[in-house]
Short mmCIF file of C-alpha atoms in Angstrom, two decimals:
data_model
loop_
_atom_site.label_atom_id
_atom_site.label_comp_id
_atom_site.label_asym_id
_atom_site.label_seq_id
_atom_site.Cartn_x
_atom_site.Cartn_y
_atom_site.Cartn_z
CA MET A 1 166.37 116.35 126.50
CA ILE A 2 166.18 120.09 127.15
CA SER A 3 166.63 122.73 124.47
CA GLU A 4 165.65 126.38 124.86
CA ASN A 5 163.41 125.70 127.88
CA LYS A 6 161.59 122.96 126.04
CA ILE A 7 161.23 119.41 127.28
CA TYR A 8 160.47 116.52 124.98
CA PHE A 9 157.31 115.76 126.94
CA TYR A 10 155.14 113.66 124.69
CA PRO A 11 156.91 110.77 122.91
CA ILE A 12 155.59 109.70 119.52
CA TRP A 13 153.67 106.66 120.84
CA LEU A 14 151.89 108.88 123.33
CA ARG A 15 150.96 111.42 120.68
CA ILE A 16 149.60 108.70 118.38
CA TRP A 17 147.65 107.20 121.31
CA HIS A 18 146.32 110.64 122.30
CA GLY A 19 145.44 111.44 118.67
CA ILE A 20 143.46 108.21 118.20
CA ASN A 21 141.68 108.80 121.51
CA ALA A 22 140.86 112.41 120.62
CA MET A 23 139.48 111.56 117.18
CA GLY A 24 137.62 108.50 118.48
CA ILE A 25 136.02 110.33 121.39
CA LEU A 26 135.04 113.30 119.21
CA ILE A 27 133.30 110.95 116.76
CA LEU A 28 131.66 109.14 119.67
CA ILE A 29 130.33 112.39 121.13
CA VAL A 30 128.99 113.71 117.81
CA THR A 31 127.38 110.39 116.80
CA GLY A 32 126.17 109.81 120.37
CA ILE A 33 124.38 113.17 120.48
CA ASN A 34 123.05 112.44 116.99
CA MET A 35 121.50 109.17 118.19
CA GLN A 36 120.22 110.49 121.52
CA PHE A 37 118.48 113.46 119.89
CA SER A 38 117.74 111.84 116.53
CA ASN A 39 115.04 113.46 114.48
CA PRO A 40 113.49 112.35 111.19
CA LYS A 41 113.66 115.92 109.88
CA PHE A 42 117.10 116.90 111.07
CA GLY A 43 120.28 115.05 111.84
CA LEU A 44 123.97 115.86 111.55
CA VAL A 45 124.64 112.30 110.46
CA ASN A 46 122.22 109.70 109.09
CA PHE A 47 121.07 107.44 111.98
CA GLU A 48 122.38 104.21 110.45
CA LEU A 49 125.74 105.82 109.70
CA ALA A 50 125.84 107.29 113.21
CA VAL A 51 125.23 103.82 114.72
CA ASN A 52 127.98 102.26 112.60
CA LEU A 53 130.47 105.07 113.25
CA HIS A 54 129.68 104.95 116.97
CA ASN A 55 130.27 101.17 117.07
CA ILE A 56 133.54 101.33 115.11
CA SER A 57 134.91 104.31 117.10
CA GLY A 58 133.79 102.65 120.33
CA ILE A 59 135.79 99.51 119.54
CA LEU A 60 138.80 101.62 118.49
CA VAL A 61 138.72 103.65 121.70
CA THR A 62 138.29 100.42 123.71
CA ILE A 63 141.43 98.90 122.15
CA ASN A 64 143.22 102.20 122.75
CA TYR A 65 142.04 102.15 126.35
CA LEU A 66 143.43 98.65 126.84
CA LEU A 67 146.81 99.95 125.56
CA PHE A 68 146.62 102.73 128.14
CA PHE A 69 145.49 100.42 130.93
CA PHE A 70 148.11 97.71 130.43
CA GLY A 71 150.76 100.24 129.35
CA ASN A 72 150.35 102.01 132.66
CA ILE A 73 150.71 98.72 134.54
CA LEU A 74 153.74 97.51 132.59
CA THR A 75 155.72 100.70 131.91
CA SER A 76 157.04 103.53 134.03
CA ASN A 77 154.38 105.86 132.62
CA LYS A 78 152.29 105.09 135.73
CA ARG A 79 154.51 107.35 137.83
CA TYR A 80 152.75 110.42 136.40
CA TYR A 81 149.41 109.13 137.69
CA ARG A 82 150.50 108.33 141.25
CA LEU A 83 148.47 110.34 143.66
CA LYS A 84 149.55 110.95 147.24
CA ARG A 85 146.48 111.19 149.40
CA LYS A 86 148.19 113.15 152.16
CA GLY A 87 147.60 116.85 151.67
CA LEU A 88 145.75 116.24 148.40
CA PHE A 89 142.96 118.64 149.23
CA LYS A 90 145.47 121.39 150.05
CA ARG A 91 147.36 120.80 146.82
CA LEU A 92 144.11 120.88 144.85
CA GLN A 93 143.16 124.11 146.62
CA LEU A 94 146.50 125.65 145.63
CA GLN A 95 145.92 124.72 141.98
CA VAL A 96 142.34 126.03 142.03
CA ASP A 97 143.56 129.26 143.64
CA TYR A 98 146.12 129.60 140.89
CA TYR A 99 143.53 129.14 138.12
CA THR A 100 140.97 131.44 139.76
CA SER A 101 143.23 134.22 140.97
CA GLY A 102 146.99 133.54 140.95
CA MET A 103 147.37 133.36 137.20
CA PHE A 104 145.70 136.76 136.84
CA LYS A 105 148.26 138.26 139.23
CA ASN A 106 151.10 136.81 137.17
CA GLN A 107 152.01 134.41 139.96
CA GLN A 108 154.07 131.32 139.21
CA PRO A 109 152.13 128.04 138.97
CA PRO A 110 152.24 126.15 142.30
CA PHE A 111 153.20 122.91 140.59
CA PRO A 112 155.47 123.77 137.66
CA LEU A 113 155.73 120.91 135.22
CA SER A 114 159.01 119.08 134.80
CA GLU A 115 160.21 115.76 133.46
CA LYS A 116 159.28 114.27 136.82
CA ARG A 117 155.91 115.98 137.11
CA LYS A 118 153.86 115.93 133.96
CA PHE A 119 150.50 116.68 135.55
CA ASN A 120 149.49 119.14 138.23
CA PRO A 121 147.24 117.76 141.06
CA MET A 122 144.04 118.90 139.32
CA GLN A 123 145.07 117.19 136.12
CA LYS A 124 145.96 114.04 138.04
CA VAL A 125 142.58 113.87 139.78
CA SER A 126 140.59 114.61 136.65
CA TYR A 127 142.60 112.24 134.42
CA LEU A 128 142.36 109.48 137.02
CA THR A 129 138.59 109.97 137.31
CA VAL A 130 138.08 110.01 133.57
CA MET A 131 140.50 107.22 132.68
CA TYR A 132 139.82 104.86 135.57
CA LEU A 133 136.13 105.53 136.21
CA PHE A 134 134.28 107.17 133.31
CA VAL A 135 136.03 105.54 130.33
CA PRO A 136 136.03 101.97 131.73
CA GLY A 137 132.39 102.50 132.68
CA LEU A 138 131.68 103.58 129.12
CA VAL A 139 133.66 100.67 127.67
CA ILE A 140 131.80 98.10 129.80
CA THR A 141 128.31 99.55 129.21
CA GLY A 142 129.15 100.18 125.54
CA LEU A 143 130.26 96.58 124.97
CA ALA A 144 127.15 95.37 126.80
CA LEU A 145 124.94 97.47 124.51
CA LEU A 146 126.83 96.12 121.51
CA PHE A 147 125.88 92.62 122.69
CA PRO A 148 122.53 93.37 124.38
CA GLU A 149 121.75 89.68 124.87
CA THR A 150 124.43 89.68 127.60
CA ILE A 151 122.55 92.24 129.70
CA ILE A 152 120.37 91.10 132.61
CA GLU A 153 116.82 91.43 131.34
CA ASN A 154 115.25 92.96 134.41
CA VAL A 155 116.74 94.50 137.51
CA TYR A 156 113.90 94.71 140.05
CA SER A 157 111.38 95.07 137.20
CA VAL A 158 113.41 97.78 135.48
CA SER A 159 114.78 96.91 132.04
CA GLY A 160 118.50 96.10 132.27
CA ILE A 161 119.13 97.62 128.84
CA PHE A 162 117.41 100.79 129.98
CA LEU A 163 119.70 101.08 133.03
CA THR A 164 122.81 100.29 131.00
CA ALA A 165 121.88 102.83 128.33
CA ILE A 166 121.16 105.57 130.87
CA LEU A 167 124.51 104.92 132.56
CA HIS A 168 126.27 104.89 129.19
CA ALA A 169 124.69 108.17 128.06
CA SER A 170 125.33 109.85 131.43
CA LEU A 171 129.00 108.83 131.49
CA GLY A 172 129.30 109.91 127.86
CA PHE A 173 127.91 113.30 128.82
CA LEU A 174 130.43 113.62 131.68
CA VAL A 175 133.30 112.79 129.31
CA SER A 176 132.03 115.50 126.91
CA ILE A 177 132.07 118.01 129.75
CA PHE A 178 135.59 116.83 130.64
CA LEU A 179 136.61 117.29 126.99
CA ILE A 180 135.34 120.89 126.90
CA ILE A 181 137.21 121.77 130.11
CA HIS A 182 140.29 119.79 128.98
CA LEU A 183 140.41 121.74 125.71
CA TYR A 184 139.91 125.04 127.50
CA VAL A 185 142.56 124.41 130.18
CA ALA A 186 144.91 123.38 127.37
CA SER A 187 144.64 126.94 126.10
CA ILE A 188 146.19 128.23 129.33
CA GLY A 189 149.79 128.14 128.26
CA LYS A 190 152.50 130.50 127.11
CA ASN A 191 149.98 131.47 124.50
CA PRO A 192 146.55 129.89 123.82
CA LEU A 193 147.86 127.59 121.07
CA ASN A 194 151.13 126.58 122.72
CA ASN A 195 149.89 123.41 124.42
CA PHE A 196 148.05 122.26 121.30
CA LYS A 197 151.33 122.53 119.37
CA SER A 198 153.04 120.53 122.14
CA ILE A 199 150.73 117.55 121.82
CA ILE A 200 151.46 117.54 118.08
CA ASN A 201 155.24 118.09 118.03
CA GLY A 202 155.96 116.58 121.46
CA TYR A 203 157.88 119.53 122.97
CA HIS A 204 156.47 121.27 125.98
CA ASP A 205 157.47 124.79 126.94
CA ILE A 206 158.32 124.63 130.64
CA HIS A 207 157.40 128.28 130.99
CA GLY A 208 153.91 127.22 130.11
CA HIS A 209 151.68 125.75 132.79
CA MET B 1 130.75 38.87 156.69
CA LEU B 2 128.49 40.77 159.06
CA LYS B 3 129.90 44.05 157.80
CA SER B 4 129.14 43.19 154.19
CA LYS B 5 125.60 42.17 155.22
CA ILE B 6 125.10 45.46 156.97
CA ARG B 7 126.52 47.28 153.94
CA ALA B 8 124.20 45.34 151.61
CA SER B 9 121.12 46.06 153.70
CA ALA B 10 122.09 49.72 154.00
CA PHE B 11 122.46 49.85 150.22
CA LEU B 12 119.05 48.18 149.82
CA PHE B 13 117.49 50.61 152.28
CA ASN B 14 118.98 53.61 150.45
CA ARG B 15 117.75 52.30 147.12
CA LEU B 16 114.28 51.73 148.49
CA ALA B 17 114.23 55.18 150.02
CA MET B 18 115.31 56.72 146.72
CA GLN B 19 112.78 54.73 144.75
CA SER B 20 109.98 55.62 147.11
CA SER B 21 110.88 59.31 147.12
CA PHE B 22 111.03 59.21 143.32
CA LEU B 23 107.60 57.57 143.29
CA PHE B 24 106.31 60.17 145.70
CA LEU B 25 107.57 62.93 143.42
CA LEU B 26 105.93 61.29 140.44
CA ILE B 27 102.62 61.08 142.29
CA LEU B 28 102.91 64.73 143.27
CA LEU B 29 103.68 65.74 139.70
CA PHE B 30 100.78 63.68 138.40
CA LEU B 31 98.44 65.18 140.95
CA GLY B 32 99.67 68.66 140.07
CA PHE B 33 99.14 68.11 136.36
CA SER B 34 95.78 66.49 136.68
CA GLN B 35 94.61 69.30 138.97
CA LYS B 36 95.85 71.90 136.53
CA SER B 37 94.23 70.36 133.48
CA GLN B 38 91.03 69.77 135.44
CA ALA B 39 90.95 73.44 136.38
CA GLN B 40 91.54 74.50 132.80
CA GLU B 41 88.97 72.19 131.36
CA LYS B 42 86.41 73.38 133.88
CA SER B 43 86.25 76.70 132.05
CA LEU B 44 85.03 74.86 128.93
CA THR B 45 81.32 74.35 128.42
CA PRO B 46 80.28 70.75 129.23
CA GLU B 47 78.12 70.74 126.11
CA ASN B 48 81.33 70.67 124.11
CA ASP B 49 82.55 67.48 125.74
CA LYS B 50 81.08 65.27 123.05
CA CYS B 51 82.71 67.26 120.23
CA LEU B 52 86.06 67.59 121.97
CA LYS B 53 86.15 63.87 122.63
CA CYS B 54 87.07 63.35 118.99
CA HIS B 55 88.28 66.80 117.90
CA THR B 56 91.12 66.98 120.40
CA HIS B 57 92.49 63.58 119.38
CA GLN B 58 94.67 62.27 116.60
CA THR B 59 92.08 59.63 115.64
CA PHE B 60 88.33 59.21 115.59
CA THR B 61 86.10 56.15 115.34
CA PHE B 62 82.81 55.70 113.58
CA GLN B 63 80.46 52.95 112.50
CA ASN B 64 81.24 52.24 108.86
CA THR B 65 77.85 51.69 107.24
CA LEU B 66 79.45 49.99 104.25
CA THR B 67 81.60 47.42 106.04
CA LYS B 68 79.33 47.33 109.09
CA LYS B 69 82.42 47.59 111.24
CA GLU B 70 83.72 50.19 113.64
CA ASP B 71 86.40 52.12 111.77
CA LYS B 72 89.29 54.15 113.18
CA ARG B 73 90.57 56.99 111.06
CA MET B 74 93.20 59.71 111.47
CA SER B 75 92.03 63.26 112.14
CA ASN B 76 93.09 66.12 109.90
CA PRO B 77 96.05 67.51 111.87
CA LEU B 78 95.01 71.08 111.04
CA TYR B 79 91.69 70.54 112.78
CA ILE B 80 92.92 68.94 116.01
CA LEU B 81 92.17 71.30 118.86
CA ASP B 82 94.30 71.90 121.94
CA LYS B 83 91.97 71.80 124.90
CA ASN B 84 94.15 73.96 127.16
CA HIS B 85 94.64 76.65 124.55
CA PHE B 86 90.91 76.62 123.83
CA ALA B 87 90.12 76.98 127.54
CA ALA B 88 92.45 80.00 127.78
CA GLY B 89 90.97 81.72 124.73
CA VAL B 90 88.26 84.38 124.56
CA HIS B 91 85.70 81.93 123.15
CA ALA B 92 86.20 79.24 125.81
CA LYS B 93 82.64 79.62 127.10
CA PHE B 94 81.12 79.21 123.66
CA LYS B 95 79.34 76.11 122.50
CA CYS B 96 80.81 74.61 119.32
CA THR B 97 77.39 74.93 117.73
CA ASP B 98 77.36 78.68 118.39
CA CYS B 99 79.54 79.04 115.33
CA HIS B 100 79.30 75.61 113.68
CA SER B 101 76.03 74.20 112.36
CA SER B 102 73.75 72.74 115.04
CA ALA B 103 73.38 69.74 112.74
CA TYR B 104 76.87 68.70 113.86
CA SER B 105 75.31 67.47 117.09
CA THR B 106 74.43 64.21 115.32
CA TYR B 107 77.21 61.71 114.82
CA PRO B 108 78.46 60.54 112.36
CA HIS B 109 78.13 64.02 110.85
CA ASN B 110 76.34 64.47 107.60
CA ALA B 111 79.10 64.90 104.96
CA GLU B 112 77.15 67.65 103.23
CA LEU B 113 77.51 69.87 106.28
CA LYS B 114 81.03 70.58 105.09
CA LEU B 115 79.61 72.45 102.12
CA GLU B 116 77.77 74.94 104.33
CA PRO B 117 79.56 78.27 104.53
CA LEU B 118 81.24 78.82 107.91
CA SER B 119 80.24 81.66 110.18
CA THR B 120 82.52 84.65 109.89
CA CYS B 121 83.81 86.79 112.74
CA LEU B 122 81.76 89.77 111.62
CA ASP B 123 78.58 87.71 111.86
CA CYS B 124 78.85 88.32 115.60
CA HIS B 125 81.34 91.17 115.92
CA GLY B 126 79.99 93.38 113.14
CA GLY B 127 77.31 95.95 113.78
CA ASP B 128 77.16 95.13 117.47
CA GLU B 129 77.19 98.04 119.90
CA LYS B 130 79.02 95.95 122.44
CA TYR B 131 82.03 95.83 120.14
CA ALA B 132 81.64 99.33 118.66
CA ALA B 133 84.83 100.53 120.35
CA TYR B 134 86.89 98.00 118.43
CA GLN B 135 85.59 99.30 115.08
CA PHE B 136 85.45 95.92 113.38
CA GLU B 137 83.94 97.41 110.21
CA LYS B 138 86.84 99.82 109.92
CA ILE B 139 89.27 97.00 110.58
CA GLU B 140 87.68 95.08 107.71
CA LYS B 141 88.10 98.04 105.36
CA GLU B 142 91.74 98.44 106.38
CA PHE B 143 92.32 94.70 106.01
CA GLN B 144 90.89 94.74 102.49
CA LYS B 145 93.68 97.16 101.51
CA SER B 146 96.31 94.81 102.96
CA VAL B 147 98.68 92.64 100.97
CA HIS B 148 97.12 89.56 102.55
CA PHE B 149 93.70 90.33 101.08
CA GLN B 150 95.12 91.62 97.79
CA LYS B 151 97.05 88.38 97.22
CA SER B 152 94.69 85.80 98.67
CA GLY B 153 91.28 87.45 98.57
CA GLU B 154 88.43 85.99 100.58
CA SER B 155 90.41 82.88 101.50
CA PHE B 156 92.48 85.06 103.83
CA THR B 157 90.06 85.19 106.73
CA CYS B 158 90.42 86.89 110.12
CA SER B 159 91.12 83.51 111.64
CA LYS B 160 94.32 83.09 109.63
CA CYS B 161 95.92 85.41 112.18
CA HIS B 162 93.36 85.48 114.99
CA ASN B 163 92.79 81.81 115.69
CA GLN B 164 89.15 81.78 116.70
CA HIS B 165 89.63 78.81 119.02
CA TYR B 166 92.66 80.11 120.93
CA TYR B 167 92.58 83.90 120.55
CA GLN B 168 93.39 85.92 123.66
CA ALA B 169 92.85 89.67 123.92
CA LYS B 170 96.44 90.17 125.11
CA SER B 171 96.80 93.62 123.54
CA ARG B 172 93.84 94.77 125.55
CA THR B 173 94.41 92.91 128.78
CA SER B 174 98.15 92.48 129.28
CA SER B 175 100.10 95.10 131.20
CA VAL B 176 103.43 93.81 129.95
CA VAL B 177 104.47 95.17 126.58
CA GLY B 178 106.75 92.15 126.06
CA GLU B 179 103.78 89.81 126.29
CA ILE B 180 101.78 91.89 123.80
CA ILE B 181 104.72 91.85 121.40
CA GLY B 182 105.27 88.11 121.78
CA PHE B 183 101.60 87.33 121.21
CA SER B 184 101.35 89.67 118.23
CA ASN B 185 104.49 88.36 116.53
CA GLU B 186 103.44 84.78 117.08
CA MET B 187 100.42 85.47 114.85
CA CYS B 188 102.77 86.41 111.98
CA MET B 189 105.28 83.68 112.74
CA THR B 190 102.69 80.91 112.69
CA CYS B 191 102.84 81.14 108.89
CA HIS B 192 105.95 83.19 108.17
CA SER B 193 108.28 80.83 109.97
CA ASN B 194 106.52 77.63 108.93
CA ASN B 195 106.54 76.56 105.29
CA SER B 196 103.65 74.11 105.52
CA LYS B 197 101.42 76.81 107.05
CA PHE B 198 102.75 79.46 104.66
CA GLN B 199 101.89 77.31 101.67
CA LEU B 200 98.27 77.03 102.73
CA LEU B 201 97.91 80.42 101.05
CA SER B 202 100.97 80.78 98.88
CA ASP B 203 102.58 78.71 96.13
CA THR B 204 106.07 79.91 97.02
CA LEU B 205 108.38 79.04 99.88
CA LYS B 206 108.30 81.35 102.87
CA PRO B 207 110.90 84.11 102.66
CA ALA B 208 114.03 83.69 104.82
CA LEU B 209 113.20 86.21 107.53
CA SER B 210 116.64 86.65 109.09
CA GLN B 211 118.19 87.16 105.65
CA ILE B 212 115.64 89.76 104.55
CA HIS B 213 116.08 91.60 107.84
CA GLY B 214 119.87 91.35 107.62
CA TRP B 215 120.16 95.13 107.41
CA LEU B 216 118.58 95.52 110.85
CA PRO B 217 121.17 95.86 113.64
CA ASN B 218 120.59 93.68 116.72
CA GLN B 219 118.02 91.70 114.78
CA GLU B 220 117.20 89.34 117.64
CA LEU B 221 116.55 92.22 120.02
CA HIS B 222 114.35 94.00 117.51
CA PHE B 223 112.34 90.82 116.85
CA LYS B 224 111.84 90.35 120.57
CA ASN B 225 110.92 93.94 121.41
CA VAL B 226 109.13 95.25 118.36
CA ARG B 227 105.99 93.92 116.73
CA CYS B 228 106.31 92.95 113.05
CA ILE B 229 103.31 95.19 112.33
CA GLU B 230 105.24 98.22 113.59
CA CYS B 231 107.13 98.41 110.30
CA HIS B 232 104.83 96.33 108.12
CA THR B 233 101.56 98.21 108.50
CA GLN B 234 100.35 101.70 107.93
CA VAL B 235 99.57 103.19 111.32
CA VAL B 236 96.03 104.52 111.53
CA ASP B 237 95.52 106.74 114.55
CA SER B 238 91.88 105.85 115.08
CA LEU B 239 92.56 102.11 115.24
CA SER B 240 94.20 100.30 118.13
CA VAL B 241 95.98 97.97 115.78
CA SER B 242 96.52 98.70 112.13
CA HIS B 243 95.31 95.94 109.82
CA ASN B 244 96.64 97.25 106.54
CA ILE B 245 99.66 94.96 106.16
CA LEU B 246 101.83 96.56 103.52
CA PRO B 247 103.65 94.81 100.67
CA LYS B 248 107.31 94.23 101.54
CA GLU B 249 108.53 97.06 99.29
CA LYS B 250 106.55 99.53 101.40
CA ALA B 251 107.78 98.26 104.77
CA LEU B 252 109.36 100.88 106.97
CA LYS B 253 113.15 100.92 106.76
CA ASN B 254 113.82 104.31 108.29
CA CYS B 255 115.40 103.91 111.75
CA VAL B 256 114.49 107.39 112.99
CA GLU B 257 110.77 106.73 112.61
CA CYS B 258 111.08 104.83 115.88
CA HIS B 259 114.41 106.13 117.13
CA SER B 260 113.41 109.72 117.74
CA LYS B 261 111.55 111.82 120.26
CA ASN B 262 108.29 111.50 118.33
CA SER B 263 108.80 107.79 118.02
CA MET B 264 106.22 105.96 115.96
CA LEU B 265 106.16 103.37 118.74
CA VAL B 266 104.42 105.87 120.97
CA ALA B 267 101.68 106.17 118.36
CA SER B 268 101.35 102.43 117.90
CA LEU B 269 102.85 100.00 120.41
CA TYR B 270 102.69 102.31 123.41
CA LYS B 271 99.44 103.96 122.43
CA TYR B 272 97.41 101.81 124.76
CA LYS B 273 96.45 104.50 127.18
CA ASN B 274 95.10 101.98 129.59
CA LEU B 275 98.45 100.23 129.67
CA GLN B 276 99.48 102.51 132.48
CA SER B 277 96.39 101.96 134.54
CA ARG B 278 96.80 98.22 134.15
CA SER B 279 100.18 98.30 135.81
CA GLU B 280 100.14 97.84 139.56
CA GLY B 281 103.09 100.13 140.12
CA GLY B 282 101.52 103.18 138.52
CA LYS B 283 102.77 105.53 135.87
CA LEU B 284 106.51 105.72 136.43
CA ASN B 285 106.90 102.01 136.94
CA THR B 286 104.96 101.22 133.79
CA ILE B 287 107.04 103.48 131.64
CA ILE B 288 110.32 102.19 133.02
CA ALA B 289 109.38 98.54 133.18
CA ASN B 290 107.58 98.37 129.89
CA LYS B 291 109.65 100.60 127.73
CA SER B 292 112.71 98.71 126.86
CA TYR B 293 115.22 101.44 126.03
CA VAL B 294 114.73 102.80 122.53
CA ILE B 295 117.69 104.90 121.42
CA GLY B 296 116.52 108.41 120.65
CA ALA B 297 112.96 107.82 121.81
CA TYR B 298 113.73 107.94 125.50
CA GLN B 299 113.91 111.57 126.57
CA ASN B 300 113.92 112.08 130.30
CA PHE B 301 112.84 115.61 131.14
CA TRP B 302 114.96 115.89 134.30
CA LEU B 303 118.08 114.23 132.91
CA ASN B 304 117.92 116.36 129.76
CA ASN B 305 117.49 119.60 131.68
CA PHE B 306 120.11 118.68 134.26
CA SER B 307 122.65 117.93 131.54
CA ILE B 308 121.85 121.20 129.75
CA PHE B 309 122.31 123.01 133.08
CA ILE B 310 125.75 121.45 133.66
CA PHE B 311 126.72 122.19 130.06
CA ILE B 312 125.72 125.86 130.38
CA MET B 313 127.51 126.16 133.73
CA ALA B 314 130.71 124.76 132.23
CA LEU B 315 130.50 127.15 129.27
CA ALA B 316 129.68 130.09 131.57
CA GLY B 317 132.68 129.27 133.77
CA ILE B 318 134.92 129.17 130.71
CA CYS B 319 133.52 132.47 129.39
CA ILE B 320 134.12 134.23 132.69
CA HIS B 321 137.66 132.84 132.81
CA VAL B 322 138.36 133.99 129.23
CA ILE B 323 137.09 137.50 130.03
CA LEU B 324 139.28 137.65 133.15
CA ARG B 325 142.27 136.46 131.12
CA ILE B 326 141.72 139.20 128.54
CA ILE B 327 141.21 141.91 131.16
CA LYS B 328 144.19 140.91 133.30
CA LYS B 329 146.60 140.42 130.43
#
């Protein structure tokens, strides 16, 4: 489905899924920071409200994650996430070189996106890490904290809840860092807003990166 | 025929072996128990033996002067002592007559002895230099402001919470916060989760605790890890434990009082400075092992700074990239 160099890249189901994830994770980050650094004198959101919003968004993002996880097993969408190990480091190097110097010399991207290749190697690695390591880690620790009675009380005399909470907060922090970089890299397109428009209307400009 | 005989004798042998091993286990268990209770009872003063002979039992016997017969009567269930609990308590070494009238040493007791006022805790603990650090006089003043005293007056004695026969100084001696919490909450629960005890001082039924605390998320976890008095008393810095139990309308309902960097728990539950020194593992271990994670209150210096560092690095990287993009456009 090509028209004027544009590919219909993001079908409606994907955009809805991405939208729910984006909203959910943003709420989780804001309410998470609010709880971690809560203060009786100052708070973006009231603590009780933050806890409730965090729980609701957490469950929503978990359901959304299950759609992603099983969707990627059952549909052909998984092909975009397949990573060939051979020469991976070299391919990553090429992409890093492009972002750090090539793009400033008006060079062509080393892995131009097409209907067959939706993600460049850097995207693949980061999306795989976030979606198959960080997010499931957050879902598991988050659900455990939602039902704290399920957590092992003491792990070698260290509180199990303490360990789970530290892991949850650390992974949450890493996802926030991913989000900042994800949003910034998204601005590297034909123009800074091009990719943001794509994820809303579904059409990707193949001259973008 | 022979086979069935062999089978029968084998069966008999197995059964005997099982029975004897069961018996052996029973003997072991009995020995274990009797040794344990002997050890516990040893810590009690032998002079109390006579008193405890009746006062730890459901019934007592006496020579009825009217019928001239030996009578057996039921003890008041509220006054039946548990020997093991008594032996574990702070007053285990005391003679009964240290607090109760020495006239009780004659039996049957003179009925009029009941009319004598009982000794109060402050009779010993008040004005004594040995206990100065615990500030019992100040505790009494704080207690007199409490809802317990306001509603029940003098009939609400120290011993309603601090059972004089079983009391253990867990808050001062335990190195495990969980144990301190459990012991402290048990004091409240003795009456607040038991209608017959509650009605010793009140004409109403005890309030339904889980319903009243319905607003509290993870209620069970809070009940297990936070003392009731954390929210139901006014924290006084100079006292180890606040004794001004507030009326329910004034109970703390603001999450961030505990869930924040300056958590109230640090001022109350974790204020025991010697808690750290009590722990064998030292400072770090105490903090990690004792502090069950409190959202917002746990701020790790290194983790916080490390995360800020990564955050700044990410932003700096983006800024440099943006500048390069603008320059090289």
